[in-house]
Structure formats: structure tokens, C-alpha cells
Amino acid sequence: MSKANPLRIGVLGAANIARAFTAGCAASPEIEVAVVASRDLAKAKAFAEEVKIPRALGSYEALLADKDIEAVYIPLPNSMHAPWATRAAEAGKHVLCEKPLALNAKEARAMFEAADKHKVVLREAYPYMAQPQTAQLRAWLKEEAIGRLRLIRSTFGILFTDPSNIRLSPTLGGGALYDAGSYAVSLIRLVAGTRPARVQAVAQNDANGVDLTTIANLEFADGLLAHASCSFATAYHRHASIAGDKGVIETNYLNHPPAGGPAVLQIRRGVPMTIPFEAAPVPDGNGFRLEAESFARLVRGESNAWSGATPQESIDIALTLDAIRESARSGGWVQVGG
């Protein structure tokens, strides 16, 4: 994509993650974060001044009506993703939406249908997928470097204790599964190449019914097994192991290495535990920038440019999260819907 033709993006909302997204994209010649909108104009103006966005608007509707804006980034609370992504599509805007794409698979499908109807691009944001470490992981899987996949373990935990945090709000789609769990499940979907056939889950909820910790076993049609765990009640941890019949891969699948530590991606080629792991030297990068540039190229017509989740992968992730929630409530195995 020409450096003289950056994708002009508007940000819906002034959340902390929007601040990080804007900062990550600031140096990119392919992205221009041109406007931010908030339902509070004063808040939008203060945010724009802080992060050096040229314009601020006092409503989301005003941003969607702005003919100079080609795409929107949606960092809103989880419960607001589906309605505002749909309205953006109806306004002719391309949409990069924070994970989880929606609160359920029905919403996710409707969002993609709206995007298709209005001929715009909709994608779910997982910054780690744009990282060089993930590209190398995909390459190893494609070449079957560890043989036939047998077991995947993926986990992500981070401590949240402030009850006013929207991640703990039952009305705004809070909970560890939607937030950290969507990452763990997305990594499993990326590695497996398909969604599981059934799941069994256990959750520990707070007094408001929001899950603080959820663990799930996933069984695939070909016999592959996986385990996903997520938590808002533990110290920070984020890692995955992928075991095949000819080796093992380990990664911390970070969004923005070296923030939070260096990227970890290593492989042991062989069965005996005495064989040492080989570390893959992968460069660091801001996931927001890498992801946004990938999105911009896709919007500009480079069909193979997108490095993140495909629409089918996003729907499969939503279906899996639906089944995990249902299993955590019922206590039994639940089929992952079609």
C-alpha cells in the first residue's frame, strides 16, 4: 500500500486500549488515526489532545457519518461490539473490532452478514496473530515439524480486583472467558485448524455471576485434545504448549513483545526429553501496529495480507466460547454448535 495513501481510521471510544492502539499506530505510514469519538465531547477532546489525534467528536453517530473516515476501530465494552460494528458496516465503514468479536456466535454471524451486505471488511483483533512469532508458529505447523498434533494447552491469566472495572461487569459482557479466555481459545483454534467437537468446563464466579476463572477440556473430531484456562484471579501468566508425536512447541504468544518480556517460541524436534529445545529468533513488534497495517492492506485489496483470524475462525471461536459457557453452567459435556 502506498505510503501516501494511509487508511484513515476513527476510534469509537476513549478506553485505555484505544490509547494503546493509537500509540502503537502513531509511527505507521500506513495508518492515520484521524478522529476519536466519545459520548462525552470533553472526554473525547482530552483524549485526542493526549494522544495527538487531530479531531474529536461527541458521539459515535457523528464519527460514522464522517465521510473522510474509511474504517473504525472498536475498543468498546464487549456488549457493545455487535451493535456498533453493525452500525459501522451499515455506514460503509470497514471494522477492526477488539476481541471477543461478540457475546455469542449468533451475534458474530450477524456482524459478518452485515459486513458482506454493505461490502466492507470486518475482522476480529488479536494482536499476537500479527507477530513474527506467530508467523513462525504457523510455518512449523504447516511443515508438520512436530508430527501429528496430539495435545494443546493454552492459558492466560491476569489479576483484576477493582469492582468498577468493566471487565468485571455482568451487564457489559465481563468475565475472564470473554477477555483472557478468548485469547486461549483463539490460539487453540489457530493450531488445530478447526473447532472442537465438544467441550467440558468448570468456572468459579464472583458474587455478580461473572466468571473469575474458567478451565475447559476440548475434544476434536480427529482425536486431538486441548485444555484452555483463563483467570482474573491469578498473577499474570500467558503461555501455550503444543505436543505432537514427533516434538513439542512452546510459546507465550505475546501481543507486544518485548513489553511484558521477550517473545518466547521454541521447538523440540524429537521424542526424548533429552533433546534440547531450539529457540526461534523472532523480532519484536507492536501488535497494534502490525495488526492495523495488515488490516489496511486487506482493505486496500491485498487479499492475502491479513495475518489475523479469518471470519470462519472468529465464528468458530465464538461457538467454542458459547459451548464452554454452557458447559460451565451445566457441568457436562456440550457439543460445539454448527
CSV table of C-alpha atoms in Angstrom, one decimal:
chain,number,residue,atom,x,y,z
A,1,MET,CA,0.0,0.0,0.0
A,2,SER,CA,1.3,3.4,-0.9
A,3,LYS,CA,2.7,5.5,2.0
A,4,ALA,CA,0.9,8.4,0.5
A,5,ASN,CA,-2.4,6.7,1.0
A,6,PRO,CA,-2.8,5.7,4.7
A,7,LEU,CA,-6.0,4.1,5.9
A,8,ARG,CA,-8.0,6.8,7.8
A,9,ILE,CA,-9.3,5.2,11.0
A,10,GLY,CA,-11.7,6.6,13.6
A,11,VAL,CA,-11.7,5.2,17.1
A,12,LEU,CA,-15.1,4.6,18.8
A,13,GLY,CA,-14.5,5.3,22.5
A,14,ALA,CA,-11.7,6.6,24.7
A,15,ALA,CA,-10.8,3.4,26.6
A,16,ASN,CA,-7.3,2.6,27.8
A,17,ILE,CA,-6.9,0.1,25.0
A,18,ALA,CA,-7.7,2.8,22.5
A,19,ARG,CA,-4.9,4.8,23.9
A,20,ALA,CA,-2.5,1.9,23.4
A,21,PHE,CA,-3.8,1.2,19.9
A,22,THR,CA,-3.3,4.9,18.9
A,23,ALA,CA,0.2,5.0,20.3
A,24,GLY,CA,1.1,1.8,18.6
A,25,CYS,CA,-0.1,3.1,15.2
A,26,ALA,CA,1.4,6.6,15.6
A,27,ALA,CA,4.6,5.9,13.7
A,28,SER,CA,3.0,3.8,10.9
A,29,PRO,CA,2.9,5.4,7.4
A,30,GLU,CA,0.0,3.0,6.5
A,31,ILE,CA,-2.4,4.1,9.3
A,32,GLU,CA,-3.8,7.5,10.1
A,33,VAL,CA,-5.8,7.6,13.3
A,34,ALA,CA,-7.8,10.7,12.3
A,35,VAL,CA,-10.6,11.1,14.9
A,36,VAL,CA,-11.8,9.8,18.2
A,37,ALA,CA,-15.4,9.8,19.3
A,38,SER,CA,-16.9,9.6,22.8
A,39,ARG,CA,-20.4,10.1,24.1
A,40,ASP,CA,-18.7,12.9,26.2
A,41,LEU,CA,-17.2,15.5,24.0
A,42,ALA,CA,-14.9,16.9,26.7
A,43,LYS,CA,-13.6,13.4,27.3
A,44,ALA,CA,-13.0,12.9,23.5
A,45,LYS,CA,-11.2,16.3,23.3
A,46,ALA,CA,-8.9,15.5,26.3
A,47,PHE,CA,-8.2,12.0,24.8
A,48,ALA,CA,-7.4,13.5,21.4
A,49,GLU,CA,-5.1,16.1,22.8
A,50,GLU,CA,-3.3,13.5,25.0
A,51,VAL,CA,-2.6,11.0,22.2
A,52,LYS,CA,-2.3,13.6,19.4
A,53,ILE,CA,-5.4,12.7,17.3
A,54,PRO,CA,-6.4,15.6,15.1
A,55,ARG,CA,-10.1,15.7,15.8
A,56,ALA,CA,-12.6,14.7,18.5
A,57,LEU,CA,-16.4,14.1,18.2
A,58,GLY,CA,-19.1,14.0,20.9
A,59,SER,CA,-21.0,11.0,19.6
A,60,TYR,CA,-20.3,7.7,17.9
A,61,GLU,CA,-23.0,8.5,15.3
A,62,ALA,CA,-21.0,11.6,14.3
A,63,LEU,CA,-18.0,9.5,13.6
A,64,LEU,CA,-19.9,7.0,11.5
A,65,ALA,CA,-21.4,9.9,9.5
A,66,ASP,CA,-17.9,11.3,8.7
A,67,LYS,CA,-17.2,10.8,5.0
A,68,ASP,CA,-13.4,11.2,5.5
A,69,ILE,CA,-13.2,8.1,7.7
A,70,GLU,CA,-12.7,4.8,5.9
A,71,ALA,CA,-12.6,2.4,8.9
A,72,VAL,CA,-13.3,2.2,12.6
A,73,TYR,CA,-11.5,0.6,15.5
A,74,ILE,CA,-13.9,-0.7,18.2
A,75,PRO,CA,-12.4,-0.9,21.7
A,76,LEU,CA,-15.8,-0.6,23.4
A,77,PRO,CA,-17.1,-2.9,26.2
A,78,ASN,CA,-17.8,-6.4,25.0
A,79,SER,CA,-21.6,-6.0,25.0
A,80,MET,CA,-21.3,-3.0,22.6
A,81,HIS,CA,-19.2,-4.7,19.9
A,82,ALA,CA,-22.0,-6.3,17.9
A,83,PRO,CA,-24.4,-3.2,17.7
A,84,TRP,CA,-21.6,-0.7,16.8
A,85,ALA,CA,-19.8,-2.9,14.4
A,86,THR,CA,-23.1,-3.5,12.6
A,87,ARG,CA,-23.9,0.2,12.6
A,88,ALA,CA,-20.4,1.0,11.3
A,89,ALA,CA,-20.9,-1.6,8.4
A,90,GLU,CA,-24.2,0.0,7.6
A,91,ALA,CA,-22.4,3.4,7.4
A,92,GLY,CA,-20.0,1.9,4.9
A,93,LYS,CA,-17.0,1.7,7.3
A,94,HIS,CA,-14.6,-1.1,7.5
A,95,VAL,CA,-14.3,-2.5,11.0
A,96,LEU,CA,-11.4,-3.7,13.2
A,97,CYS,CA,-13.1,-4.9,16.4
A,98,GLU,CA,-11.5,-5.9,19.6
A,99,LYS,CA,-11.9,-9.4,20.8
A,100,PRO,CA,-14.2,-11.0,21.7
A,101,LEU,CA,-15.9,-10.2,18.4
A,102,ALA,CA,-19.4,-10.7,20.0
A,103,LEU,CA,-21.1,-12.2,23.0
A,104,ASN,CA,-22.2,-15.2,21.1
A,105,ALA,CA,-21.9,-16.9,17.7
A,106,LYS,CA,-25.4,-15.7,16.6
A,107,GLU,CA,-24.2,-12.1,17.0
A,108,ALA,CA,-20.9,-12.9,15.3
A,109,ARG,CA,-22.6,-14.3,12.3
A,110,ALA,CA,-25.0,-11.4,12.0
A,111,MET,CA,-22.0,-9.0,12.1
A,112,PHE,CA,-20.3,-10.7,9.2
A,113,GLU,CA,-23.6,-10.8,7.3
A,114,ALA,CA,-23.9,-7.0,7.7
A,115,ALA,CA,-20.3,-6.5,6.6
A,116,ASP,CA,-20.9,-8.7,3.5
A,117,LYS,CA,-24.1,-6.9,2.7
A,118,HIS,CA,-22.5,-3.5,2.8
A,119,LYS,CA,-19.3,-4.6,1.1
A,120,VAL,CA,-16.9,-3.7,3.9
A,121,VAL,CA,-14.2,-5.7,5.8
A,122,LEU,CA,-14.8,-6.9,9.3
A,123,ARG,CA,-12.1,-8.5,11.3
A,124,GLU,CA,-11.6,-9.5,15.0
A,125,ALA,CA,-8.5,-8.1,16.6
A,126,TYR,CA,-5.9,-10.4,18.1
A,127,PRO,CA,-2.6,-8.5,18.0
A,128,TYR,CA,-0.5,-11.6,18.8
A,129,MET,CA,-1.5,-13.1,15.5
A,130,ALA,CA,0.3,-10.3,13.6
A,131,GLN,CA,3.6,-11.0,15.4
A,132,PRO,CA,6.6,-12.7,13.7
A,133,GLN,CA,6.5,-15.4,16.4
A,134,THR,CA,3.0,-16.4,15.3
A,135,ALA,CA,4.1,-16.5,11.6
A,136,GLN,CA,6.9,-18.9,12.6
A,137,LEU,CA,4.5,-21.0,14.6
A,138,ARG,CA,2.2,-21.2,11.6
A,139,ALA,CA,5.2,-22.2,9.4
A,140,TRP,CA,6.2,-25.0,11.8
A,141,LEU,CA,2.6,-26.3,11.9
A,142,LYS,CA,2.4,-26.2,8.1
A,143,GLU,CA,5.5,-28.3,7.7
A,144,GLU,CA,4.4,-30.7,10.4
A,145,ALA,CA,7.6,-30.1,12.3
A,146,ILE,CA,6.3,-31.9,15.4
A,147,GLY,CA,4.3,-34.5,13.6
A,148,ARG,CA,0.7,-35.3,14.2
A,149,LEU,CA,-0.8,-33.0,16.8
A,150,ARG,CA,-2.0,-34.8,20.0
A,151,LEU,CA,-2.3,-32.2,22.8
A,152,ILE,CA,-2.6,-28.4,23.1
A,153,ARG,CA,-2.6,-26.5,26.4
A,154,SER,CA,-3.2,-22.7,26.3
A,155,THR,CA,-3.6,-20.4,29.3
A,156,PHE,CA,-3.9,-16.7,30.1
A,157,GLY,CA,-4.4,-15.1,33.5
A,158,ILE,CA,-4.2,-11.6,34.9
A,159,LEU,CA,-5.4,-10.2,38.2
A,160,PHE,CA,-8.3,-7.7,38.3
A,161,THR,CA,-9.7,-6.7,41.7
A,162,ASP,CA,-11.4,-3.3,41.2
A,163,PRO,CA,-15.2,-4.0,41.0
A,164,SER,CA,-15.6,-0.9,38.9
A,165,ASN,CA,-13.5,-2.4,36.1
A,166,ILE,CA,-15.7,-3.0,33.1
A,167,ARG,CA,-14.1,-6.5,32.7
A,168,LEU,CA,-16.0,-7.5,35.9
A,169,SER,CA,-19.3,-6.0,34.8
A,170,PRO,CA,-22.1,-8.6,34.2
A,171,THR,CA,-24.1,-6.1,32.1
A,172,LEU,CA,-21.1,-5.2,29.8
A,173,GLY,CA,-20.0,-8.7,28.9
A,174,GLY,CA,-17.4,-9.0,31.6
A,175,GLY,CA,-15.6,-12.2,32.7
A,176,ALA,CA,-12.3,-14.0,32.3
A,177,LEU,CA,-13.7,-16.2,29.5
A,178,TYR,CA,-14.6,-13.4,27.2
A,179,ASP,CA,-11.4,-11.5,27.8
A,180,ALA,CA,-8.4,-13.7,28.5
A,181,GLY,CA,-10.2,-16.9,27.5
A,182,SER,CA,-10.9,-15.7,24.0
A,183,TYR,CA,-7.1,-15.5,23.6
A,184,ALA,CA,-6.5,-19.0,24.9
A,185,VAL,CA,-9.3,-20.4,22.7
A,186,SER,CA,-8.1,-18.5,19.7
A,187,LEU,CA,-4.6,-20.0,20.0
A,188,ILE,CA,-6.1,-23.5,20.1
A,189,ARG,CA,-8.2,-22.8,17.1
A,190,LEU,CA,-5.2,-21.4,15.2
A,191,VAL,CA,-3.1,-24.5,16.0
A,192,ALA,CA,-5.9,-27.1,15.5
A,193,GLY,CA,-7.2,-25.6,12.2
A,194,THR,CA,-10.8,-26.3,13.2
A,195,ARG,CA,-13.2,-26.0,16.1
A,196,PRO,CA,-13.6,-28.7,18.7
A,197,ALA,CA,-16.5,-31.2,18.6
A,198,ARG,CA,-17.3,-30.9,22.2
A,199,VAL,CA,-16.2,-29.3,25.5
A,200,GLN,CA,-16.4,-29.7,29.2
A,201,ALA,CA,-15.8,-26.7,31.5
A,202,VAL,CA,-15.7,-25.6,35.1
A,203,ALA,CA,-15.9,-21.9,36.3
A,204,GLN,CA,-15.6,-20.0,39.5
A,205,ASN,CA,-17.8,-16.9,39.6
A,206,ASP,CA,-17.9,-13.8,41.7
A,207,ALA,CA,-20.9,-12.6,43.6
A,208,ASN,CA,-22.3,-11.0,40.5
A,209,GLY,CA,-22.1,-14.2,38.4
A,210,VAL,CA,-19.0,-13.0,36.4
A,211,ASP,CA,-16.5,-15.8,35.9
A,212,LEU,CA,-13.2,-15.1,37.5
A,213,THR,CA,-11.6,-18.4,36.5
A,214,THR,CA,-12.6,-20.9,33.8
A,215,ILE,CA,-11.0,-24.1,32.7
A,216,ALA,CA,-12.1,-26.2,29.8
A,217,ASN,CA,-11.3,-29.5,28.1
A,218,LEU,CA,-11.8,-29.6,24.3
A,219,GLU,CA,-12.1,-32.7,22.2
A,220,PHE,CA,-11.7,-32.6,18.4
A,221,ALA,CA,-13.3,-35.0,15.8
A,222,ASP,CA,-9.8,-36.4,14.9
A,223,GLY,CA,-8.9,-37.2,18.4
A,224,LEU,CA,-6.9,-34.1,19.2
A,225,LEU,CA,-7.3,-32.9,22.8
A,226,ALA,CA,-6.8,-29.5,24.2
A,227,HIS,CA,-7.0,-27.7,27.5
A,228,ALA,CA,-7.8,-23.9,27.9
A,229,SER,CA,-7.7,-22.0,31.1
A,230,CYS,CA,-8.2,-18.3,31.9
A,231,SER,CA,-8.4,-16.2,35.0
A,232,PHE,CA,-8.9,-12.8,36.5
A,233,ALA,CA,-7.8,-14.1,39.9
A,234,THR,CA,-4.2,-15.0,39.4
A,235,ALA,CA,-0.8,-13.4,38.8
A,236,TYR,CA,-0.1,-12.7,35.1
A,237,HIS,CA,0.7,-15.7,33.1
A,238,ARG,CA,0.4,-16.4,29.4
A,239,HIS,CA,1.7,-19.4,27.6
A,240,ALA,CA,0.9,-22.4,25.4
A,241,SER,CA,2.4,-25.8,24.7
A,242,ILE,CA,1.7,-27.9,21.6
A,243,ALA,CA,2.6,-31.5,21.6
A,244,GLY,CA,2.8,-33.8,18.6
A,245,ASP,CA,4.1,-37.4,18.2
A,246,LYS,CA,7.4,-36.0,16.9
A,247,GLY,CA,8.1,-33.0,19.1
A,248,VAL,CA,6.8,-30.0,21.1
A,249,ILE,CA,6.4,-26.3,20.6
A,250,GLU,CA,6.2,-23.7,23.4
A,251,THR,CA,5.2,-20.1,23.1
A,252,ASN,CA,4.0,-17.1,25.2
A,253,TYR,CA,2.1,-15.7,22.2
A,254,LEU,CA,2.5,-12.1,23.3
A,255,ASN,CA,0.7,-9.1,21.8
A,256,HIS,CA,3.6,-6.7,22.0
A,257,PRO,CA,7.0,-8.2,22.8
A,258,PRO,CA,9.2,-7.1,24.4
A,259,ALA,CA,6.5,-5.4,26.6
A,260,GLY,CA,5.9,-7.9,29.3
A,261,GLY,CA,9.0,-9.8,28.4
A,262,PRO,CA,10.7,-11.2,25.2
A,263,ALA,CA,8.8,-13.3,22.7
A,264,VAL,CA,9.1,-17.0,23.6
A,265,LEU,CA,8.9,-19.5,20.8
A,266,GLN,CA,10.8,-22.7,21.0
A,267,ILE,CA,10.7,-26.2,19.5
A,268,ARG,CA,12.0,-29.6,20.4
A,269,ARG,CA,12.3,-31.8,17.3
A,270,GLY,CA,12.2,-35.3,18.6
A,271,VAL,CA,10.6,-37.6,21.2
A,272,PRO,CA,13.1,-38.0,24.0
A,273,MET,CA,13.1,-35.3,26.7
A,274,THR,CA,16.9,-35.2,26.5
A,275,ILE,CA,16.7,-33.4,23.2
A,276,PRO,CA,17.1,-29.7,23.9
A,277,PHE,CA,14.6,-27.0,22.8
A,278,GLU,CA,15.7,-24.7,19.9
A,279,ALA,CA,14.7,-21.1,20.4
A,280,ALA,CA,13.4,-19.3,17.3
A,281,PRO,CA,14.9,-15.9,16.9
A,282,VAL,CA,11.9,-13.7,16.1
A,283,PRO,CA,11.9,-9.8,16.0
A,284,ASP,CA,9.8,-7.8,18.4
A,285,GLY,CA,6.9,-5.6,17.3
A,286,ASN,CA,3.9,-3.6,18.5
A,287,GLY,CA,1.0,-5.9,17.8
A,288,PHE,CA,-1.4,-3.0,17.3
A,289,ARG,CA,0.7,-1.5,14.5
A,290,LEU,CA,1.4,-4.8,12.8
A,291,GLU,CA,-2.3,-5.8,13.0
A,292,ALA,CA,-3.6,-2.4,11.8
A,293,GLU,CA,-1.2,-2.4,8.9
A,294,SER,CA,-2.2,-5.9,7.9
A,295,PHE,CA,-5.9,-4.8,8.1
A,296,ALA,CA,-5.1,-1.7,6.0
A,297,ARG,CA,-3.6,-3.8,3.2
A,298,LEU,CA,-6.6,-6.1,3.3
A,299,VAL,CA,-8.9,-3.2,2.9
A,300,ARG,CA,-6.8,-1.9,0.0
A,301,GLY,CA,-7.3,-5.1,-1.8
A,302,GLU,CA,-4.3,-7.3,-0.8
A,303,SER,CA,-6.4,-10.4,-0.1
A,304,ASN,CA,-3.5,-12.4,1.4
A,305,ALA,CA,-2.3,-9.5,3.6
A,306,TRP,CA,-4.4,-10.2,6.7
A,307,SER,CA,-2.4,-12.1,9.4
A,308,GLY,CA,-5.2,-12.5,11.9
A,309,ALA,CA,-8.3,-14.5,12.4
A,310,THR,CA,-10.5,-15.3,9.4
A,311,PRO,CA,-14.2,-14.8,9.6
A,312,GLN,CA,-14.6,-18.6,9.9
A,313,GLU,CA,-12.1,-18.7,12.7
A,314,SER,CA,-13.9,-15.9,14.6
A,315,ILE,CA,-17.2,-17.8,14.3
A,316,ASP,CA,-15.5,-21.0,15.5
A,317,ILE,CA,-14.0,-19.1,18.5
A,318,ALA,CA,-17.5,-17.7,19.3
A,319,LEU,CA,-19.1,-21.2,19.0
A,320,THR,CA,-16.5,-22.6,21.3
A,321,LEU,CA,-16.9,-19.9,23.9
A,322,ASP,CA,-20.7,-20.4,23.7
A,323,ALA,CA,-20.2,-24.2,24.5
A,324,ILE,CA,-17.7,-23.5,27.3
A,325,ARG,CA,-20.2,-21.1,29.0
A,326,GLU,CA,-23.0,-23.6,28.6
A,327,SER,CA,-20.8,-26.5,30.0
A,328,ALA,CA,-19.7,-24.4,32.9
A,329,ARG,CA,-23.3,-23.9,33.8
A,330,SER,CA,-24.5,-27.5,33.3
A,331,GLY,CA,-21.3,-29.3,34.4
A,332,GLY,CA,-21.5,-31.8,31.5
A,333,TRP,CA,-20.0,-32.2,28.0
A,334,VAL,CA,-21.5,-29.8,25.4
A,335,GLN,CA,-21.4,-30.2,21.6
A,336,VAL,CA,-19.9,-27.2,19.8
A,337,GLY,CA,-22.7,-26.0,17.6
A,338,GLY,CA,-22.8,-25.8,13.8
